[in-house]
Short mmCIF file of C-alpha atoms and ligand atoms in Angstrom, two decimals:
data_model
loop_
_atom_site.label_atom_id
_atom_site.label_comp_id
_atom_site.label_asym_id
_atom_site.label_seq_id
_atom_site.Cartn_x
_atom_site.Cartn_y
_atom_site.Cartn_z
CA MET A 1 68.44 49.81 -45.39
CA TRP A 2 66.19 49.66 -48.44
CA ARG A 3 66.80 45.94 -48.68
CA MET A 4 65.51 45.39 -45.17
CA ALA A 5 62.44 47.50 -45.97
CA VAL A 6 61.69 45.37 -49.05
CA VAL A 7 62.10 42.15 -47.05
CA ARG A 8 59.77 43.49 -44.32
CA ALA A 9 57.16 44.48 -46.93
CA LEU A 10 57.31 41.08 -48.63
CA ARG A 11 57.01 39.30 -45.26
CA ALA A 12 53.99 41.40 -44.38
CA ARG A 13 52.31 40.48 -47.70
CA GLY A 14 53.18 36.82 -47.21
CA ALA A 15 51.66 36.78 -43.75
CA GLY A 16 48.45 38.38 -45.00
CA ALA A 17 47.15 37.03 -48.33
CA GLY A 18 49.62 34.14 -48.25
CA ALA A 19 52.51 34.51 -50.68
CA GLY A 20 52.22 32.01 -53.51
CA THR A 21 48.52 31.29 -52.87
CA PRO A 22 46.07 32.08 -55.67
CA ARG A 23 44.48 35.52 -55.64
CA ALA A 24 40.85 35.42 -54.56
CA ALA A 25 38.11 36.50 -56.97
CA SER A 26 37.68 40.24 -57.07
CA GLY A 27 34.81 42.33 -58.33
CA GLY A 28 31.46 41.39 -59.90
CA ALA A 29 32.78 40.82 -63.41
CA GLU A 30 35.24 38.16 -62.34
CA ALA A 31 32.66 36.45 -60.14
CA GLN A 32 30.26 36.41 -63.09
CA LEU A 33 32.96 35.00 -65.35
CA ARG A 34 33.77 32.27 -62.82
CA ARG A 35 30.09 31.24 -62.63
CA ARG A 36 29.87 31.07 -66.41
CA LEU A 37 33.06 29.04 -66.69
CA GLU A 38 31.97 26.60 -63.97
CA SER A 39 28.70 26.02 -65.76
CA GLU A 40 30.48 25.47 -69.08
CA LEU A 41 32.88 23.02 -67.44
CA GLU A 42 29.93 21.22 -65.87
CA ASP A 43 28.34 20.91 -69.34
CA ILE A 44 31.52 19.32 -70.70
CA ARG A 45 31.58 16.84 -67.80
CA GLY A 46 27.88 16.16 -68.27
CA ALA A 47 28.35 15.50 -71.99
CA GLY A 48 31.01 12.90 -71.15
CA THR A 49 33.61 14.70 -73.29
CA TRP A 50 35.94 15.79 -70.49
CA LYS A 51 39.57 15.20 -71.42
CA SER A 52 41.75 14.34 -68.46
CA GLU A 53 45.53 14.20 -68.65
CA ARG A 54 47.56 11.31 -67.33
CA VAL A 55 50.84 12.45 -65.85
CA ILE A 56 53.94 10.62 -67.05
CA ALA A 57 56.89 10.53 -64.68
CA SER A 58 59.45 9.20 -67.16
CA ARG A 59 60.67 9.92 -70.70
CA GLN A 60 58.38 9.37 -73.65
CA GLY A 61 58.96 5.84 -74.91
CA PRO A 62 57.52 2.35 -75.34
CA HIS A 63 57.64 1.81 -71.57
CA LEU A 64 56.45 4.49 -69.18
CA ARG A 65 56.13 5.22 -65.51
CA LEU A 66 52.94 7.06 -64.65
CA ALA A 67 53.07 9.59 -61.82
CA GLY A 68 52.02 7.91 -58.58
CA GLY A 69 51.81 4.57 -60.37
CA SER A 70 53.94 1.64 -61.28
CA ALA A 71 56.66 1.57 -63.94
CA GLY A 72 56.64 -0.68 -66.97
CA ILE A 73 53.41 0.51 -68.55
CA ILE A 74 53.56 -0.31 -72.28
CA ASN A 75 52.64 2.80 -74.18
CA PHE A 76 50.56 2.52 -77.36
CA CYS A 77 49.24 6.05 -77.67
CA ALA A 78 52.10 8.38 -78.62
CA ASN A 79 52.88 9.66 -82.11
CA ASN A 80 56.45 8.50 -81.43
CA TYR A 81 56.27 6.32 -84.54
CA LEU A 82 60.01 5.85 -84.93
CA GLY A 83 60.89 5.91 -81.23
CA LEU A 84 63.20 8.90 -81.75
CA SER A 85 61.79 10.95 -78.83
CA SER A 86 64.23 9.25 -76.47
CA HIS A 87 66.89 8.15 -78.97
CA PRO A 88 70.32 8.69 -77.34
CA GLU A 89 71.76 10.47 -80.41
CA VAL A 90 68.75 12.79 -80.62
CA ILE A 91 69.11 13.69 -76.94
CA ARG A 92 72.86 14.25 -77.32
CA ALA A 93 72.27 16.53 -80.32
CA ALA A 94 69.81 18.57 -78.24
CA VAL A 95 72.28 18.95 -75.37
CA GLU A 96 75.06 20.00 -77.76
CA ALA A 97 72.81 22.57 -79.46
CA LEU A 98 71.71 23.88 -76.07
CA GLU A 99 75.30 24.30 -74.92
CA LYS A 100 76.53 25.88 -78.14
CA PHE A 101 73.55 28.06 -79.06
CA GLY A 102 71.84 28.71 -75.72
CA ALA A 103 68.35 28.19 -74.35
CA GLY A 104 66.52 30.34 -76.85
CA LEU A 105 66.56 33.39 -79.06
CA SER A 106 64.35 35.87 -77.21
CA SER A 107 63.38 37.06 -80.65
CA VAL A 108 61.39 36.34 -83.77
CA ARG A 109 63.34 35.14 -86.78
CA PHE A 110 63.52 38.43 -88.71
CA ILE A 111 64.76 40.59 -85.83
CA CYS A 112 67.63 38.62 -84.29
CA GLY A 113 66.29 35.08 -84.05
CA THR A 114 67.93 33.23 -86.94
CA GLN A 115 70.94 31.05 -86.14
CA SER A 116 72.98 28.90 -88.49
CA ILE A 117 71.20 25.80 -87.12
CA HIS A 118 67.80 27.16 -88.23
CA LYS A 119 69.09 27.69 -91.77
CA ASP A 120 70.76 24.24 -91.75
CA LEU A 121 67.55 22.54 -90.60
CA GLU A 122 65.47 24.32 -93.26
CA GLU A 123 67.92 23.21 -95.92
CA LYS A 124 67.84 19.64 -94.58
CA ILE A 125 64.03 19.51 -94.54
CA ALA A 126 63.86 20.73 -98.16
CA ARG A 127 66.47 18.13 -99.18
CA PHE A 128 64.59 15.37 -97.31
CA HIS A 129 61.35 16.15 -99.15
CA GLN A 130 63.15 16.96 -102.43
CA ARG A 131 61.66 20.45 -102.49
CA GLU A 132 63.23 23.86 -103.22
CA ASP A 133 63.10 25.42 -99.77
CA ALA A 134 61.54 25.17 -96.31
CA ILE A 135 60.48 27.46 -93.47
CA LEU A 136 60.28 26.55 -89.77
CA TYR A 137 57.41 27.32 -87.41
CA ALA A 138 56.89 26.78 -83.69
CA SER A 139 54.42 24.00 -84.60
CA CYS A 140 52.61 22.51 -87.56
CA PHE A 141 49.48 24.07 -86.11
CA ASP A 142 51.19 27.41 -86.77
CA ALA A 143 52.34 26.33 -90.23
CA ASN A 144 48.72 25.50 -91.07
CA ALA A 145 47.49 28.72 -89.48
CA GLY A 146 49.94 30.74 -91.55
CA ILE A 147 49.86 29.36 -95.04
CA PHE A 148 46.34 29.85 -96.40
CA GLU A 149 46.00 33.47 -95.37
CA ALA A 150 49.42 34.33 -96.82
CA LEU A 151 48.82 32.50 -100.09
CA LEU A 152 45.14 32.88 -100.98
CA THR A 153 43.02 35.97 -101.65
CA PRO A 154 39.28 36.45 -102.28
CA GLU A 155 40.03 35.72 -105.96
CA ASP A 156 41.17 32.19 -105.09
CA ALA A 157 39.56 28.97 -103.83
CA VAL A 158 40.51 26.27 -101.36
CA LEU A 159 38.98 22.78 -101.48
CA SER A 160 39.33 20.89 -98.21
CA ASP A 161 38.57 17.29 -97.17
CA GLU A 162 35.80 17.38 -94.53
CA LEU A 163 37.90 15.34 -92.10
CA ASN A 164 41.02 17.48 -92.31
CA HIS A 165 42.83 18.24 -89.06
CA ALA A 166 41.52 21.10 -86.90
CA SER A 167 44.59 23.22 -87.67
CA ILE A 168 43.88 23.09 -91.42
CA ILE A 169 40.26 24.01 -90.76
CA ASP A 170 41.34 26.94 -88.58
CA GLY A 171 43.99 28.04 -91.11
CA ILE A 172 41.38 28.05 -93.87
CA ARG A 173 38.99 30.04 -91.65
CA LEU A 174 41.64 32.75 -91.38
CA CYS A 175 41.92 33.25 -95.14
CA LYS A 176 39.56 35.13 -97.41
CA ALA A 177 39.53 32.62 -100.27
CA ASN A 178 36.33 30.91 -101.43
CA LYS A 179 35.88 27.73 -99.40
CA TYR A 180 34.71 24.33 -100.64
CA ARG A 181 34.49 21.25 -98.42
CA TYR A 182 34.44 17.87 -100.15
CA LYS A 183 33.27 14.58 -98.63
CA HIS A 184 36.03 12.55 -97.00
CA MET A 185 38.26 11.07 -99.72
CA ASP A 186 35.32 11.23 -102.17
CA MET A 187 36.79 11.89 -105.61
CA GLN A 188 33.41 12.41 -107.28
CA ASP A 189 32.59 15.13 -104.81
CA LEU A 190 36.05 16.68 -105.18
CA GLU A 191 35.61 16.74 -108.96
CA ALA A 192 32.20 18.40 -108.63
CA LYS A 193 33.70 21.05 -106.33
CA LEU A 194 36.67 21.58 -108.67
CA LYS A 195 34.25 22.18 -111.55
CA GLU A 196 32.38 24.72 -109.45
CA ALA A 197 35.65 26.40 -108.48
CA GLN A 198 36.81 26.93 -112.08
CA LYS A 199 35.59 30.53 -111.89
CA HIS A 200 38.32 31.43 -109.39
CA ARG A 201 41.87 32.53 -110.19
CA LEU A 202 43.67 29.74 -108.32
CA ARG A 203 42.48 26.47 -106.77
CA LEU A 204 44.24 24.72 -103.90
CA VAL A 205 43.20 21.21 -102.82
CA ALA A 206 44.11 20.67 -99.14
CA THR A 207 44.20 17.26 -97.49
CA ASP A 208 45.83 15.35 -94.68
CA GLY A 209 48.23 12.79 -96.19
CA ALA A 210 47.21 10.28 -93.51
CA PHE A 211 44.15 10.85 -91.32
CA SER A 212 44.84 10.36 -87.65
CA MET A 213 41.48 9.04 -86.48
CA ASP A 214 41.02 6.26 -89.05
CA GLY A 215 44.65 5.64 -90.07
CA ASP A 216 43.52 5.94 -93.71
CA ILE A 217 45.64 7.44 -96.46
CA ALA A 218 44.42 10.12 -98.86
CA PRO A 219 44.05 8.91 -102.48
CA LEU A 220 46.79 11.27 -103.62
CA ARG A 221 47.19 9.75 -107.08
CA GLU A 222 43.55 10.46 -107.88
CA ILE A 223 43.67 13.86 -106.19
CA CYS A 224 46.70 14.84 -108.26
CA GLN A 225 45.05 13.61 -111.47
CA LEU A 226 41.98 15.73 -110.75
CA ALA A 227 44.19 18.67 -109.80
CA GLN A 228 45.95 18.38 -113.14
CA LYS A 229 42.65 18.12 -115.03
CA TYR A 230 41.18 21.20 -113.32
CA ASP A 231 44.41 23.17 -113.00
CA ALA A 232 44.67 23.12 -109.23
CA LEU A 233 47.52 22.95 -106.74
CA VAL A 234 47.81 20.22 -104.09
CA PHE A 235 48.67 20.82 -100.43
CA ILE A 236 49.22 17.94 -97.98
CA ASP A 237 49.60 17.84 -94.21
CA GLU A 238 52.09 15.08 -93.52
CA CYS A 239 52.13 15.02 -89.72
CA HIS A 240 51.21 11.32 -89.64
CA ALA A 241 53.40 10.32 -92.59
CA THR A 242 56.72 12.17 -92.54
CA GLY A 243 59.62 9.91 -91.67
CA PHE A 244 57.96 6.55 -92.21
CA LEU A 245 55.51 6.31 -95.15
CA GLY A 246 56.99 5.46 -98.55
CA PRO A 247 60.08 3.40 -99.43
CA SER A 248 62.46 5.95 -97.85
CA GLY A 249 60.05 7.52 -95.34
CA ARG A 250 59.48 10.75 -97.30
CA GLY A 251 55.74 10.50 -96.80
CA THR A 252 52.44 9.89 -98.56
CA ASP A 253 53.56 11.54 -101.80
CA GLU A 254 56.48 9.09 -102.02
CA LEU A 255 54.29 6.13 -101.04
CA LEU A 256 51.86 6.92 -103.85
CA GLY A 257 54.45 8.01 -106.42
CA VAL A 258 53.37 11.67 -106.71
CA MET A 259 56.32 13.56 -105.22
CA ASP A 260 56.51 15.73 -108.34
CA LYS A 261 52.78 16.52 -108.31
CA VAL A 262 52.25 17.78 -104.76
CA THR A 263 53.24 21.44 -104.55
CA ILE A 264 53.14 22.19 -100.81
CA ILE A 265 53.86 20.05 -97.75
CA ASN A 266 53.28 21.04 -94.14
CA SER A 267 54.50 18.73 -91.42
CA THR A 268 55.58 18.49 -87.80
CA LEU A 269 58.81 17.92 -85.94
CA GLY A 270 56.72 16.90 -82.93
CA LYS A 271 55.82 13.35 -83.91
CA ALA A 272 58.15 10.96 -85.81
CA LEU A 273 61.00 13.47 -86.24
CA GLY A 274 62.23 13.44 -82.64
CA GLY A 275 58.97 14.47 -81.03
CA ALA A 276 60.16 17.73 -79.45
CA ALA A 277 58.11 20.43 -81.20
CA GLY A 278 58.04 22.54 -84.33
CA GLY A 279 56.55 22.46 -87.79
CA TYR A 280 57.36 23.54 -91.29
CA THR A 281 56.25 24.25 -94.83
CA THR A 282 58.31 22.99 -97.74
CA GLY A 283 57.73 23.75 -101.41
CA PRO A 284 58.62 26.22 -104.16
CA LYS A 285 61.16 28.88 -103.18
CA PRO A 286 58.98 31.93 -104.01
CA LEU A 287 56.25 30.51 -101.77
CA ILE A 288 58.68 30.07 -98.87
CA ASP A 289 60.04 33.58 -99.51
CA LEU A 290 56.50 34.95 -99.37
CA LEU A 291 55.74 33.11 -96.12
CA ARG A 292 58.81 34.70 -94.52
CA GLN A 293 57.32 38.10 -95.43
CA ARG A 294 53.62 37.50 -94.78
CA SER A 295 52.93 34.48 -92.59
CA ARG A 296 51.77 35.82 -89.24
CA PRO A 297 52.62 32.88 -86.92
CA TYR A 298 56.16 33.00 -88.38
CA LEU A 299 56.56 36.75 -88.22
CA PHE A 300 55.14 37.30 -84.75
CA SER A 301 56.29 34.30 -82.70
CA ASN A 302 59.60 33.33 -81.14
CA SER A 303 62.21 31.27 -83.03
CA LEU A 304 62.46 27.55 -82.36
CA PRO A 305 64.78 26.88 -79.39
CA PRO A 306 68.19 25.45 -80.34
CA ALA A 307 67.69 22.18 -78.42
CA VAL A 308 64.49 21.55 -80.39
CA VAL A 309 66.29 22.29 -83.66
CA GLY A 310 69.09 19.92 -82.61
CA CYS A 311 66.61 17.05 -82.02
CA ALA A 312 64.91 17.41 -85.40
CA SER A 313 68.15 17.85 -87.27
CA LYS A 314 69.59 14.65 -85.79
CA ALA A 315 66.33 12.76 -86.43
CA LEU A 316 66.53 13.70 -90.12
CA ASP A 317 70.20 12.63 -90.27
CA LEU A 318 69.26 9.22 -88.87
CA LEU A 319 66.45 8.81 -91.40
CA MET A 320 68.55 9.93 -94.35
CA GLU A 321 71.31 7.46 -93.37
CA SER A 322 69.02 4.43 -93.36
CA ASN A 323 65.38 3.43 -93.47
CA ALA A 324 65.91 0.51 -91.08
CA ILE A 325 63.94 2.22 -88.28
CA ALA A 326 60.95 2.87 -90.54
CA GLN A 327 61.05 -0.72 -91.81
CA SER A 328 61.12 -2.05 -88.27
CA MET A 329 58.02 0.02 -87.45
CA ALA A 330 56.25 -1.29 -90.57
CA ALA A 331 56.99 -4.90 -89.55
CA LYS A 332 55.60 -4.31 -86.05
CA THR A 333 52.51 -2.63 -87.47
CA GLN A 334 51.96 -5.65 -89.67
CA ARG A 335 52.38 -8.00 -86.68
CA PHE A 336 49.82 -6.10 -84.60
CA ARG A 337 47.26 -5.71 -87.38
CA SER A 338 47.37 -9.34 -88.46
CA LYS A 339 47.31 -10.81 -84.90
CA MET A 340 44.40 -8.56 -83.90
CA THR A 341 42.47 -9.50 -87.03
CA VAL A 342 43.02 -13.20 -86.34
CA ALA A 343 41.81 -12.58 -82.76
CA GLY A 344 38.54 -11.29 -84.22
CA PHE A 345 38.92 -7.49 -84.02
CA THR A 346 38.22 -5.05 -86.82
CA ILE A 347 41.08 -2.63 -87.44
CA LEU A 348 40.53 0.38 -89.71
CA GLY A 349 43.07 1.64 -92.23
CA LYS A 350 45.79 -0.30 -94.01
CA ASP A 351 49.50 -0.63 -93.20
CA HIS A 352 49.50 2.57 -91.10
CA PRO A 353 50.86 2.51 -87.50
CA ILE A 354 47.62 4.18 -86.40
CA CYS A 355 45.47 1.11 -85.75
CA PRO A 356 41.91 1.98 -84.71
CA VAL A 357 40.36 -1.04 -82.96
CA MET A 358 36.68 -0.59 -83.76
CA LEU A 359 34.22 -1.19 -80.91
CA GLY A 360 31.21 0.96 -81.82
CA ASP A 361 29.93 1.70 -78.32
CA ALA A 362 31.45 4.68 -76.47
CA ARG A 363 31.15 3.12 -73.01
CA LEU A 364 32.69 -0.12 -74.18
CA ALA A 365 35.69 1.77 -75.62
CA SER A 366 36.19 3.69 -72.41
CA VAL A 367 35.78 0.70 -70.06
CA MET A 368 38.05 -1.48 -72.19
CA ALA A 369 40.78 1.20 -72.33
CA GLU A 370 40.64 1.46 -68.53
CA ASP A 371 40.88 -2.31 -68.15
CA MET A 372 43.82 -2.42 -70.60
CA LEU A 373 45.65 0.00 -68.31
CA ASN A 374 44.95 -2.29 -65.36
CA ARG A 375 46.87 -4.88 -67.37
CA GLY A 376 49.76 -2.48 -68.00
CA ILE A 377 48.78 -1.43 -71.55
CA TYR A 378 48.22 2.29 -72.12
CA VAL A 379 45.71 2.93 -74.93
CA ILE A 380 43.04 5.58 -75.39
CA GLY A 381 39.37 5.23 -76.27
CA PHE A 382 37.83 7.75 -78.68
CA SER A 383 34.15 8.41 -78.99
CA TYR A 384 31.71 11.09 -80.21
CA PRO A 385 32.30 14.01 -80.87
CA VAL A 386 35.94 13.18 -81.71
CA VAL A 387 34.70 10.39 -84.02
CA PRO A 388 31.18 9.87 -85.46
CA LYS A 389 28.43 8.43 -83.22
CA GLY A 390 28.48 4.62 -83.14
CA LYS A 391 32.11 4.52 -84.29
CA ALA A 392 33.86 4.50 -80.91
CA ARG A 393 37.23 2.84 -80.93
CA ILE A 394 40.49 2.37 -79.10
CA ARG A 395 43.31 3.89 -81.11
CA VAL A 396 46.56 1.95 -80.91
CA GLN A 397 49.75 3.53 -82.25
CA ILE A 398 52.71 1.33 -83.04
CA SER A 399 56.30 2.48 -82.68
CA ALA A 400 59.58 1.13 -84.04
CA VAL A 401 60.79 0.74 -80.46
CA HIS A 402 58.02 -1.65 -79.40
CA SER A 403 59.41 -5.15 -79.11
CA ASP A 404 57.57 -8.13 -80.60
CA GLU A 405 56.81 -9.10 -77.00
CA ASP A 406 55.20 -5.69 -76.35
CA ILE A 407 52.98 -6.17 -79.39
CA ASP A 408 52.04 -9.69 -78.36
CA ARG A 409 51.23 -8.59 -74.79
CA CYS A 410 48.98 -5.87 -76.21
CA VAL A 411 47.11 -8.36 -78.41
CA GLU A 412 46.74 -10.79 -75.47
CA ALA A 413 45.37 -8.04 -73.23
CA PHE A 414 42.91 -6.94 -75.95
CA THR A 415 41.73 -10.52 -76.34
CA GLU A 416 41.18 -10.98 -72.57
CA VAL A 417 39.52 -7.62 -72.10
CA GLY A 418 37.47 -8.00 -75.31
CA ARG A 419 36.10 -11.36 -74.09
CA LYS A 420 35.42 -10.01 -70.61
CA HIS A 421 33.36 -7.10 -71.94
CA GLY A 422 31.63 -8.95 -74.75
CA ALA A 423 33.49 -7.31 -77.66
CA LEU A 424 34.71 -10.76 -78.72
CA SER A 425 32.67 -13.93 -78.65
N1 PLP B 1 48.20 18.37 -88.48
C1 PLP B 1 47.86 17.12 -88.07
C2 PLP B 1 47.25 16.19 -89.07
C3 PLP B 1 48.07 16.73 -86.74
O1 PLP B 1 47.73 15.51 -86.33
C4 PLP B 1 48.65 17.66 -85.85
C5 PLP B 1 48.87 17.32 -84.42
O2 PLP B 1 48.14 16.66 -83.77
C6 PLP B 1 48.98 18.94 -86.31
C7 PLP B 1 48.74 19.26 -87.62
C8 PLP B 1 49.62 19.94 -85.40
O3 PLP B 1 50.97 19.59 -85.24
P1 PLP B 1 51.84 20.28 -84.09
O4 PLP B 1 51.73 19.39 -82.90
O5 PLP B 1 53.23 20.35 -84.67
O6 PLP B 1 51.25 21.62 -83.87
#
């Protein structure tokens, strides 16, 4: 009887407001909020900074199918540097972890959310980076949000490169340490700020290892020398380096020979290491122990799902077995950079798979990116405020799974489109 009554009640609701249709605005406060939001959204559109999302109807990879569009689009804008996002062994590892350990933990780590695979992955990350211990987060954004507040007090100081990633900036905002911002990769300015910061108990220099807009690499040797001179610690964010920079893909610290001088590394599992999601901090054991006690995004957010852990764990296995994938990516990067330079384009950075094709004018970058897509090449134009005024560019990201033909087609399309729009003479 009661079942029938429930069904009747649900039917009546469905017939009225329309089950599954959005609830209409109610009350003055919500109407006021809607007006304010619409006007803010209009401002964003008006400023030309609206970010739209293209919908992909296939796996992440070098070749994509866009929803409602044709297949075979060559993708040059993912952080899938090593092509592991769709690697068969990575996918199999995820399925196995899902079957053995379930969909998720329904818990934070310290209540009942730690499985053997979490501990194994933390041990593997520490071994990969040759550090004492590691701690997992739901993302590197969380790792960056959690570390500064847990580590630094008002007695301490943090010195941050002005072009550091938004998550480092936000993480630093959350802490009560004294804040110094030095000019991008400017060692004179860093030294001046380190001198000023001598009055504090502890100094932490924080920098991206590789900067994602320009594809440039932090001068870690010089940073570490200054850190030694002024008794400071060094923190690096290795999201655009882990897995492929350095002779065995350990990152910027390996590339520049300072693995023993960088104290703390934060990085992501969501780019080269399988591309699923997740982040981590690796470094001295007491620091990791403290983060498990104090770091708020770790303490108050769900554990990483087993399938995600499975992906990252397999990605690390593949990288520790051989650096052939990273070498293949480096060769393709070299091919793209040199062919584009010969074609007459200016590419920022050096040897990094982030290849910013400099165009200057925002409209030119946007129109050219659109025309590249018409030719089956998916790239993205960046302009102010994401990059400085007058420095608009199309950012191309190379992956180990691009074929030489993919790279050559991209260069050909750039050359055609560049000539058409006057970017090349
Ligand atoms: N740090 C840098 C330098 C990044 O580029 C990103 C992602 O774009 C992050 C941190 C955040 O990483 P995640 O996607 O794991 O949150």
